[in-house]
Coordinates of C-alpha atoms in Angstrom, one line a residue:
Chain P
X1 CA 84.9 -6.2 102.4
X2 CA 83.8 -2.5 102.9
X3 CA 80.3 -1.7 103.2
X4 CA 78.7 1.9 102.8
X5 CA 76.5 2.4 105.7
X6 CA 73.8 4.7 105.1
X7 CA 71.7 3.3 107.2
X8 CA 68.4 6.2 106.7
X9 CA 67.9 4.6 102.9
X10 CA 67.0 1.2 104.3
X11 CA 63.3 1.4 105.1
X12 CA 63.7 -2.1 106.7
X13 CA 65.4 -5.6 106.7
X14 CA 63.6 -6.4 103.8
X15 CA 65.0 -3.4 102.0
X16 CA 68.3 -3.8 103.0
X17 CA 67.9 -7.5 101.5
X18 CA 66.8 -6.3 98.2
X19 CA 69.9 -4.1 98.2
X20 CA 72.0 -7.1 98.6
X21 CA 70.4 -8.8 96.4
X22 CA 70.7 -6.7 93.7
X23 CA 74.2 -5.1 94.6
X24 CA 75.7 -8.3 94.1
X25 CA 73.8 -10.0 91.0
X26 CA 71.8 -12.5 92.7
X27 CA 69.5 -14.6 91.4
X28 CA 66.1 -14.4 93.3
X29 CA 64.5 -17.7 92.4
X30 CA 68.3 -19.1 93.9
X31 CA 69.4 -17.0 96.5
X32 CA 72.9 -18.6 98.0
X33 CA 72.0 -18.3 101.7
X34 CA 75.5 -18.3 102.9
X35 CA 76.5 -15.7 101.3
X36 CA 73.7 -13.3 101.8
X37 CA 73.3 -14.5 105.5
X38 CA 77.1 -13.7 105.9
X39 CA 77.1 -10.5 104.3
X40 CA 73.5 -9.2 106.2
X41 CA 75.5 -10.3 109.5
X42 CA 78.4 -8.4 108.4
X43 CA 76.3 -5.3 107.8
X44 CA 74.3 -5.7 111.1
X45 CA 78.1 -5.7 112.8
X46 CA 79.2 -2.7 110.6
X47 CA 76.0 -0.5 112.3
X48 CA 76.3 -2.0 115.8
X49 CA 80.5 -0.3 115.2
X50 CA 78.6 2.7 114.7
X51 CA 76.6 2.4 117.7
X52 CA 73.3 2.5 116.1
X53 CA 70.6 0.7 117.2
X54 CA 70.1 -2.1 115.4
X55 CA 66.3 -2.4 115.4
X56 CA 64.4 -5.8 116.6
X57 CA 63.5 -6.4 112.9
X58 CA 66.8 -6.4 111.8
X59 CA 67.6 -9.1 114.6
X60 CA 64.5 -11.3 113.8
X61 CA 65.4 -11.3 110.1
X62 CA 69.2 -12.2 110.7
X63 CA 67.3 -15.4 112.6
X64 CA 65.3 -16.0 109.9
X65 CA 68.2 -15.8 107.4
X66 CA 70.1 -18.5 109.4
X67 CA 67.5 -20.8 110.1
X68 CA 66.8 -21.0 106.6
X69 CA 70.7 -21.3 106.0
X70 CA 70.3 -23.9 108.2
X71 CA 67.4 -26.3 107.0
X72 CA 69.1 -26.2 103.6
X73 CA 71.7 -27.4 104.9
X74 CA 69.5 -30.8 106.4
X75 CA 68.8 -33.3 104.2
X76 CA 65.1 -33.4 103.1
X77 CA 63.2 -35.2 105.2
X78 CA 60.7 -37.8 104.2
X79 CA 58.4 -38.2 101.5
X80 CA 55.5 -35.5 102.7
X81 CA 57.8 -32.5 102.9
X82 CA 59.1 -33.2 98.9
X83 CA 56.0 -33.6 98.1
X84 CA 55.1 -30.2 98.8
X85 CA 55.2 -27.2 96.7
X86 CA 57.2 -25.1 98.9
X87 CA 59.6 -27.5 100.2
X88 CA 62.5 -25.1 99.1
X89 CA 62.9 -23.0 102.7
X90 CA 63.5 -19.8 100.8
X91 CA 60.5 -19.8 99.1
X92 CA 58.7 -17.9 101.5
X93 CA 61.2 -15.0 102.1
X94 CA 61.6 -14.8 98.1
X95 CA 57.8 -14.4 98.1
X96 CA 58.1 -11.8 100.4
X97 CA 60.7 -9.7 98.6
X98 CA 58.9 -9.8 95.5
X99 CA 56.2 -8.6 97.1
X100 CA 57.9 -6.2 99.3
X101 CA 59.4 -4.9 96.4
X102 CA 56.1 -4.5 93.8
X103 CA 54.9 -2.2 97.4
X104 CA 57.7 -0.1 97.3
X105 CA 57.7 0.5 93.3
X106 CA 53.9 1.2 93.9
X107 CA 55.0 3.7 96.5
X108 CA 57.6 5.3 94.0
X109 CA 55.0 5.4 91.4
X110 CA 52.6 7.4 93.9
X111 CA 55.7 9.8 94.5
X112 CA 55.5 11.1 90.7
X113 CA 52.0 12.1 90.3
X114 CA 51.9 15.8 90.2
X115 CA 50.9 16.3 93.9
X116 CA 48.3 18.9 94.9
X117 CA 50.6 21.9 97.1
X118 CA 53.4 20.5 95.3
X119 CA 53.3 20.5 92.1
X120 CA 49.9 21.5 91.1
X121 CA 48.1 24.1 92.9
X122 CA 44.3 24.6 93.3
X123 CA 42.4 28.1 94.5
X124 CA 42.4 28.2 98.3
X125 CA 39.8 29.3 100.4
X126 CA 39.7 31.1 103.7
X127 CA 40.3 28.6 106.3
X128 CA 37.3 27.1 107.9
X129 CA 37.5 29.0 111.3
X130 CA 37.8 32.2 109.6
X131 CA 33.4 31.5 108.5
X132 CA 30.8 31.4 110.5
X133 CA 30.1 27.6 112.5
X134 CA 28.1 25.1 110.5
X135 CA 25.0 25.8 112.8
X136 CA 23.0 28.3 110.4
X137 CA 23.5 31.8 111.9
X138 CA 24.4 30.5 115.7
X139 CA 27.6 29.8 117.1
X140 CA 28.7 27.4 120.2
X141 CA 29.4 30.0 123.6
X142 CA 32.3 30.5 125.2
X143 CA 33.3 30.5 128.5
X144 CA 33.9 33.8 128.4
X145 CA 30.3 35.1 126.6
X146 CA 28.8 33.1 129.8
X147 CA 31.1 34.9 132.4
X148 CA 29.9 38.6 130.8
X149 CA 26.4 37.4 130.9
X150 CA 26.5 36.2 134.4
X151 CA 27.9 39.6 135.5
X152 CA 25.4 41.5 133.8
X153 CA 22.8 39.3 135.4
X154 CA 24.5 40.1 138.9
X155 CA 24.7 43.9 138.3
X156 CA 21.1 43.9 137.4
X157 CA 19.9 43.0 140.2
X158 CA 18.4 45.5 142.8
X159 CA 21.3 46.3 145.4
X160 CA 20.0 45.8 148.8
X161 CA 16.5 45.1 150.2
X162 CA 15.1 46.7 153.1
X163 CA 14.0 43.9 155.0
X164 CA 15.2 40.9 155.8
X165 CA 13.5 37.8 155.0
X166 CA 14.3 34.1 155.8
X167 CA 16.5 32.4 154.0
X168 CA 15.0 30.2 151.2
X169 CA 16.7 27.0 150.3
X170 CA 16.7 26.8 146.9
X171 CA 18.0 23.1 145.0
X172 CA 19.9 22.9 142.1
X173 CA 18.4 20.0 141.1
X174 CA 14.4 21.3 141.5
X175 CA 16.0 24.5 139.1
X176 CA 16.9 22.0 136.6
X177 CA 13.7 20.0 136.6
X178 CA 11.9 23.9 135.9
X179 CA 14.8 24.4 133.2
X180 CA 13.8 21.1 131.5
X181 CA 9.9 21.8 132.2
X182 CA 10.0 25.2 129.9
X183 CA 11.8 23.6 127.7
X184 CA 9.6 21.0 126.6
X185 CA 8.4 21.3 123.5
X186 CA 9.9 24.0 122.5
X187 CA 12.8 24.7 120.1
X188 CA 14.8 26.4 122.5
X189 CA 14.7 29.2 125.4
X190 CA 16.6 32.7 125.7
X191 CA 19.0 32.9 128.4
X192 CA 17.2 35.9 130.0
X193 CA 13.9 33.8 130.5
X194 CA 15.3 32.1 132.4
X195 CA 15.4 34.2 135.6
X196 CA 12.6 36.3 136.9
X197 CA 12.3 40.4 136.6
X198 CA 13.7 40.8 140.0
X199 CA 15.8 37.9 141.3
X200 CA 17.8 37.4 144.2
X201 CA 21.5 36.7 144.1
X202 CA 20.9 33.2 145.7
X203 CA 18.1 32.2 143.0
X204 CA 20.4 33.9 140.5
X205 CA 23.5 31.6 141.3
X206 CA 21.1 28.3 141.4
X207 CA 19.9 29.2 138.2
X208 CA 23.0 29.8 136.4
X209 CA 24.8 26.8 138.3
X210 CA 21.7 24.7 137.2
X211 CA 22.2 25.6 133.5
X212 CA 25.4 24.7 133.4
X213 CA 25.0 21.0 134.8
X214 CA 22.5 20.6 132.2
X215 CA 24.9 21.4 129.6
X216 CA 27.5 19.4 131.5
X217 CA 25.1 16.4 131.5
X218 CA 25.0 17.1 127.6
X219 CA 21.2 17.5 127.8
X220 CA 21.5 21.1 126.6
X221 CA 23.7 23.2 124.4
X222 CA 24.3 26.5 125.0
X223 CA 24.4 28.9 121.4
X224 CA 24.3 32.4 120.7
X225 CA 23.3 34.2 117.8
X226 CA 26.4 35.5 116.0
X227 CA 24.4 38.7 115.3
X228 CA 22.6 39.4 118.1
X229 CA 24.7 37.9 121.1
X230 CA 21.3 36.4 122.5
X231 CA 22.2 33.1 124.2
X232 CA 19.7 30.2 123.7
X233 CA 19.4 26.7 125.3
X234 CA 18.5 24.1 122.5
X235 CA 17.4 20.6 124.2
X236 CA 20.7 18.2 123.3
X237 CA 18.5 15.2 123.8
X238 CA 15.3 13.7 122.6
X239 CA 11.8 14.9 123.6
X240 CA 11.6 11.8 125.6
X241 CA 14.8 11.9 127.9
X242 CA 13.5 16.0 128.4
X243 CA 10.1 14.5 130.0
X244 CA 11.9 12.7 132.2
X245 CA 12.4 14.6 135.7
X246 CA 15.8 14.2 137.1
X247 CA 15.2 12.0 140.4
X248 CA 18.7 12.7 142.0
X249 CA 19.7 14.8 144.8
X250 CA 21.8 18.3 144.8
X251 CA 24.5 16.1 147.2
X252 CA 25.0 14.7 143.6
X253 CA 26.1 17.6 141.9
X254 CA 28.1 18.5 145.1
X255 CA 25.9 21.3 146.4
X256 CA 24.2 19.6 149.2
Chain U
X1 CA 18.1 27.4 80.9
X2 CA 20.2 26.3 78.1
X3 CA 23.1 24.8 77.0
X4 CA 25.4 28.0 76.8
X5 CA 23.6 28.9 80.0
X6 CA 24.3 25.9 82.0
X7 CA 27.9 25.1 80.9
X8 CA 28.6 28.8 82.3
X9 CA 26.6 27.9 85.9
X10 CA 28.9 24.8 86.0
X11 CA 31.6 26.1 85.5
X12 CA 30.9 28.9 88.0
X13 CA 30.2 26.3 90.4
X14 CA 33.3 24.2 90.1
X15 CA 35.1 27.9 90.5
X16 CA 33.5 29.0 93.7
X17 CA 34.0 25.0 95.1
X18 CA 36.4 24.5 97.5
X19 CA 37.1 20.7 97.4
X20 CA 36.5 18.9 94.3
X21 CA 32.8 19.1 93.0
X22 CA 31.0 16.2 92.1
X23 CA 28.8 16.0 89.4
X24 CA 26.1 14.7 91.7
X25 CA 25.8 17.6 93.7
X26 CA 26.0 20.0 90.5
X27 CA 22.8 18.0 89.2
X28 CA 21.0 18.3 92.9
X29 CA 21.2 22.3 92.3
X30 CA 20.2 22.4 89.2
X31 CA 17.6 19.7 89.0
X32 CA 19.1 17.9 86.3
X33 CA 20.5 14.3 85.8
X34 CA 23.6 13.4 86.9
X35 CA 24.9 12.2 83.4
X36 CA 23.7 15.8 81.9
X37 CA 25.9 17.3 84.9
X38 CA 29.0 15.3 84.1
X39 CA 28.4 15.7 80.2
X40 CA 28.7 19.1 80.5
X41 CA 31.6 18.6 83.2
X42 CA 33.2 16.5 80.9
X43 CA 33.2 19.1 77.9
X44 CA 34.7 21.6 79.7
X45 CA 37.4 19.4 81.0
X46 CA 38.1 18.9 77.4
X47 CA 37.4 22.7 76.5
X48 CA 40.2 23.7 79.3
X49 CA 42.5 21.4 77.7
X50 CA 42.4 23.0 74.5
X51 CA 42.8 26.7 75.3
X52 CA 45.7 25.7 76.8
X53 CA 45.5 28.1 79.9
X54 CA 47.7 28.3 83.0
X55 CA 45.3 26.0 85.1
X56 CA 43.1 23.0 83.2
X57 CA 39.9 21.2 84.9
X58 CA 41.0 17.8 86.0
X59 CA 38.9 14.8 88.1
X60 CA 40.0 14.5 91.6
X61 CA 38.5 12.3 94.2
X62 CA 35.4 11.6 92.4
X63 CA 34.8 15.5 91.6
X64 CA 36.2 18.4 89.2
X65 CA 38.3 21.1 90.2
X66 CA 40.3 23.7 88.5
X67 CA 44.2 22.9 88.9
X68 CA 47.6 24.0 87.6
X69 CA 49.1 22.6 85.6
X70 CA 52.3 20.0 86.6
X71 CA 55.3 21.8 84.6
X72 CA 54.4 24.8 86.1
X73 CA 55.2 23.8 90.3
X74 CA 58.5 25.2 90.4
X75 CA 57.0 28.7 89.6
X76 CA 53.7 28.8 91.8
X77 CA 55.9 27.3 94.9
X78 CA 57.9 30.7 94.5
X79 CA 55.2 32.9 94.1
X80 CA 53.5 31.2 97.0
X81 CA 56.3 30.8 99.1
X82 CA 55.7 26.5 99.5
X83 CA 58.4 24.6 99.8
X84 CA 58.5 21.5 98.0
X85 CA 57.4 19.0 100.5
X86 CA 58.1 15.5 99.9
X87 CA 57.8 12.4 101.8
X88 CA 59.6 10.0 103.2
X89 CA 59.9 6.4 101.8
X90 CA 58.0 4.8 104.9
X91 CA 55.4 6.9 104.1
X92 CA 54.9 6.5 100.5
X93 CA 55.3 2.7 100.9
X94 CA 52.7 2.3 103.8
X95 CA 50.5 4.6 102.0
X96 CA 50.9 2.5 98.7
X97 CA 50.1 -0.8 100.8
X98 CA 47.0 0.8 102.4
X99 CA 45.8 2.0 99.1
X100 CA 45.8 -1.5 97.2
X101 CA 45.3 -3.5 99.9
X102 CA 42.4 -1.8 102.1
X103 CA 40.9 -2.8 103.9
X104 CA 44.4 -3.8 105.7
X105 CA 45.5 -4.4 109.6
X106 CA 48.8 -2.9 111.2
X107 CA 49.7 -6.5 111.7
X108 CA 49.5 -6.9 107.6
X109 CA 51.1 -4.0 106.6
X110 CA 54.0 -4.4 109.2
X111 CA 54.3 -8.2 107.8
X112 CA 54.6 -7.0 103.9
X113 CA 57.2 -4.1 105.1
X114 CA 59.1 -6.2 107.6
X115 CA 59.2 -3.0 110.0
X116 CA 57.1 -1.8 112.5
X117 CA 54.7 0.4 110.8
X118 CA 52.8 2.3 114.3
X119 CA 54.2 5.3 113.7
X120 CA 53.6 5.7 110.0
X121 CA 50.0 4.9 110.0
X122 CA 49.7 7.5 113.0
X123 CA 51.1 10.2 110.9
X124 CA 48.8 9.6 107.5
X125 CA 46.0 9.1 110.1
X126 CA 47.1 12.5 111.3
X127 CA 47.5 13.8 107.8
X128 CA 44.2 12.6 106.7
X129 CA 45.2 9.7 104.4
X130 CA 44.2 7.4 105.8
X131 CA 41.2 6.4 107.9
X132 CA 40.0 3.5 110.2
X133 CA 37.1 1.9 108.3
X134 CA 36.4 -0.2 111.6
X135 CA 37.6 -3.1 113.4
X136 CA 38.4 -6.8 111.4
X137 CA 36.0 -9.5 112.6
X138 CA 38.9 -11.7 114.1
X139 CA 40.3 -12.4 117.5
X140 CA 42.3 -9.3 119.0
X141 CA 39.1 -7.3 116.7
X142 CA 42.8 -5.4 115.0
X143 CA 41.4 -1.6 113.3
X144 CA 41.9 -1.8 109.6
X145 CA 42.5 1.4 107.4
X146 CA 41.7 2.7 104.6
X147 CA 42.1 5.5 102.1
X148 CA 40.4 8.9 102.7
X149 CA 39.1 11.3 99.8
X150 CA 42.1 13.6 100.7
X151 CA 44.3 10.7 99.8
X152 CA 42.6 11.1 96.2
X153 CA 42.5 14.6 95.7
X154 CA 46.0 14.9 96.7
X155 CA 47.4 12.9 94.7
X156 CA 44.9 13.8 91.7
X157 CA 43.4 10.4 91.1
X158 CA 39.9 10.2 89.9
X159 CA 39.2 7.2 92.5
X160 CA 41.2 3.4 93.5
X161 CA 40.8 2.7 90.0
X162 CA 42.6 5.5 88.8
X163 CA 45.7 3.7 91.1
X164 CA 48.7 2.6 88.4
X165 CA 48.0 -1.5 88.1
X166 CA 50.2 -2.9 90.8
X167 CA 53.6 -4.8 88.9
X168 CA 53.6 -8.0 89.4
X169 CA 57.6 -9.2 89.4
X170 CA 59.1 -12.6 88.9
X171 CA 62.4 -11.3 89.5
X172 CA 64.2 -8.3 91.2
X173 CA 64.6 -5.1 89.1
X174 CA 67.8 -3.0 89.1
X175 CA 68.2 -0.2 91.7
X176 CA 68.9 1.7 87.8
X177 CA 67.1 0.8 85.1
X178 CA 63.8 1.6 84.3
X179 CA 60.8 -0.2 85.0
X180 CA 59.9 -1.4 82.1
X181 CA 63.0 -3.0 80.9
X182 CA 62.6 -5.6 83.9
X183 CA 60.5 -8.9 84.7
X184 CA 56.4 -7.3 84.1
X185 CA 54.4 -10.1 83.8
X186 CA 51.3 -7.9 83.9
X187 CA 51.2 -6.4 80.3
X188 CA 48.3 -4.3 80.9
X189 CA 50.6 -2.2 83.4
X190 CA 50.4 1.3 82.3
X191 CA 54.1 2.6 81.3
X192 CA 55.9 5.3 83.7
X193 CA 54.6 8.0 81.1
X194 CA 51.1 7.2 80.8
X195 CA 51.2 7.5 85.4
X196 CA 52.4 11.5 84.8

């Protein structure tokens, strides 16, 4: 016997039963297990020739097919089992090739509705990126708007003083605690209020590094006004969690 | 406002929509009841039909939207430079399962297909077909999935009920001859036509 292998139209073992099946006339309500267990074997052979993989399904039907071969072949065995509806051992497998079958008919079904971008077409629209964000008139920063408005925040500040004064250890942490404190109860805060006329560098680095752990922490967001390019920090969180000071150290965020 | 007036602004609206509109929103704008909104809707879906012009109002996904009509494809997909896409059977099947059977686990679909199905449901979760409506009350907690409003709108269907009524088969039908010739049981099942 010479089978066609093409094995990319079988979807699965049940499919390639159907196939069977049908290519040789059976009756579904009385399969002959023999003969379709001999000629699934024979087809499981012809693809293992071709050095395909025979997937695990295929396998674990083969072992079904046989087993069920095999309790036909046993005499029935007491009274309980005949008296059960689905003492024939096929039953189940038949049930699920009918079903199997009303699927795949369903799915065919599906395939001949006039598609949308195949063969019906509605007006497009300018993809979603292409329009402003969802937030009003304010979009989400970038790394690179926050870079630009660090430098100009560095390049701002006065040069050189004349006199030397002693280093003041400024925290991170005690930076985000005044961050939270002007936010409260407000709707948000311009980036530029957040540091003073004339800042030093040092205060000016705490600041920004301070911001940023804020959004990090995801108590913040960061947006800017697609028109204007002013950034804003909008509390993330609920009033609550803002009156809240943080009670951790700067060895926490790394900068101890 | 009156009639003439607010058939136009409706129809303006479902123009200038992008996905389909729903007839709930239309009567949220205009301060109307819903059942005026879809009256009017209605009409001009009917309206459309008759002037028999090169796109028609059809129902989608629980909305209206202006579409092209089907025997027309072949000549948009060259002017739009598509190819016909089509998909594979695994797909179709899995998403036919999903559809009349949500909500459905892996383990289910992969038992009525006999093949593992992982991959599949990846790609129409991918694709937006199909979503995870949440996780089956039942040891292991398995995701289930559903269909998504794209699944509607792509295939133009109304809503589930719009789905053909599933055949119900007592025997095998012939890899050839048409449905209808074979074992339907069901005889409420709508006829290959009345589906296009």
């Amino acid at each position: 016997m010479s089978y066609e292998i093409r094995i990319d139209n079988f979807e699965g073992p049940l499919d390639l039963l159907l196939h069977l099946i049908r290519k040789n006339e059976m009756e579904i309500s009385d399969i002959p297990m023999a003969e379709i267990t001999s000629q699934y074997l024979a087809f499981l052979d012809a693809m293992q020739t071709l050095n395909l993989d025979v997937a695990g399904e295929f396998l674990l039907m083969a072992a079904t097919l046989v087993h069920i071969k095999s309790r036909m072949l046993l005499p029935p065995d007491g009274v309980e089992e005949a008296e059960e509806e689905e003492a024939d051992p096929r039953a189940e497998l038949v049930r699920r090739l009918l079903e199997y079958q009303k699927y795949k008919e369903a799915g065919t079904a599906l395939d001949s509705f006039p598609v949308l971008g195949r063969e019906v077409f509605a007006r497009r629209f300018p993809a979603p990126e292409l329009e402003g964000a969802d937030e009003g008139e304010f979009a989400a920063v970038g790394l690179f708007e926050l870079v630009e408005a660090l430098q100009k925040l560095l390049k701002g500040k006065p040069e050189a003083s004349f006199h030397e004064v002693s280093v003041e250890q400024l925290s991170v942490t005690e930076r985000i605690n005044s961050i939270l404190e002007l936010l409260r109860g407000r709707e948000s805060i311009a980036f530029d209020e957040l540091f003073p006329s004339h800042p030093q560098r040092q205060e000016l680095v705490v600041t920004f590094l301070a911001m940023l752990e804020l959004v990090k922490l995801r108590m913040v967001r960061l947006m800017q006004n697609a028109r204007f390019g002013v950034i804003l920090l909008l509390p993330a969180v609920r009033e609550e969690a803002l009156e809240e000071r943080l009670e951790i150290g700067d060895e926490v965020f790394g900068y101890g | 406002m009156d009639t003439a007036e607010l058939k136009v602004v409706i129809e303006a609206m479902v123009f200038a929509s992008e996905t389909p509109l729903r007839p709930e929103r239309v009567a949220e704008a205009l301060e109307i009841d819903r059942s005026a909104a879809k009256a009017v809707l209605d009409d001009l879906v009917g309206e459309y039909q008759r002037l028999g012009r090169g796109f028609v109002l059809l129902e989608a996904a629980e909305g209206y939207q202006f579409r092209t009509r089907p025997e027309h494809g072949e000549w948009l997909r060259r002017v739009l430079r598509n190819r016909p896409f089509r998909f594979s059977r695994a797909a179709l099947e899995t998403l036919a399962i999903i559809a009349y059977r949500q909500p459905i686990t892996r383990a289910e679909i992969e038992y009525l297909r006999g093949v593992d199905s992982g991959g599949v449901v990846k790609t129409l979760l991918e694709k937006h077909l199909v979503r995870i409506l949440g996780k089956k009350d039942i040891p292991g907690r398995p995701m289930i999935y559903g269909t998504t409003r794209e699944f509607l709108e792509l295939f133009g269907l109304r809503d589930l009920r719009g789905l053909p009524t599933l055949k119900e088969f007592s025997e095998l039908s012939l890899d050839s001859s048409p449905l209808e010739e074979e074992g339907v049981t069901e005889s409420s099942a709508p006829s290959r036509e009345e589906l296009n």
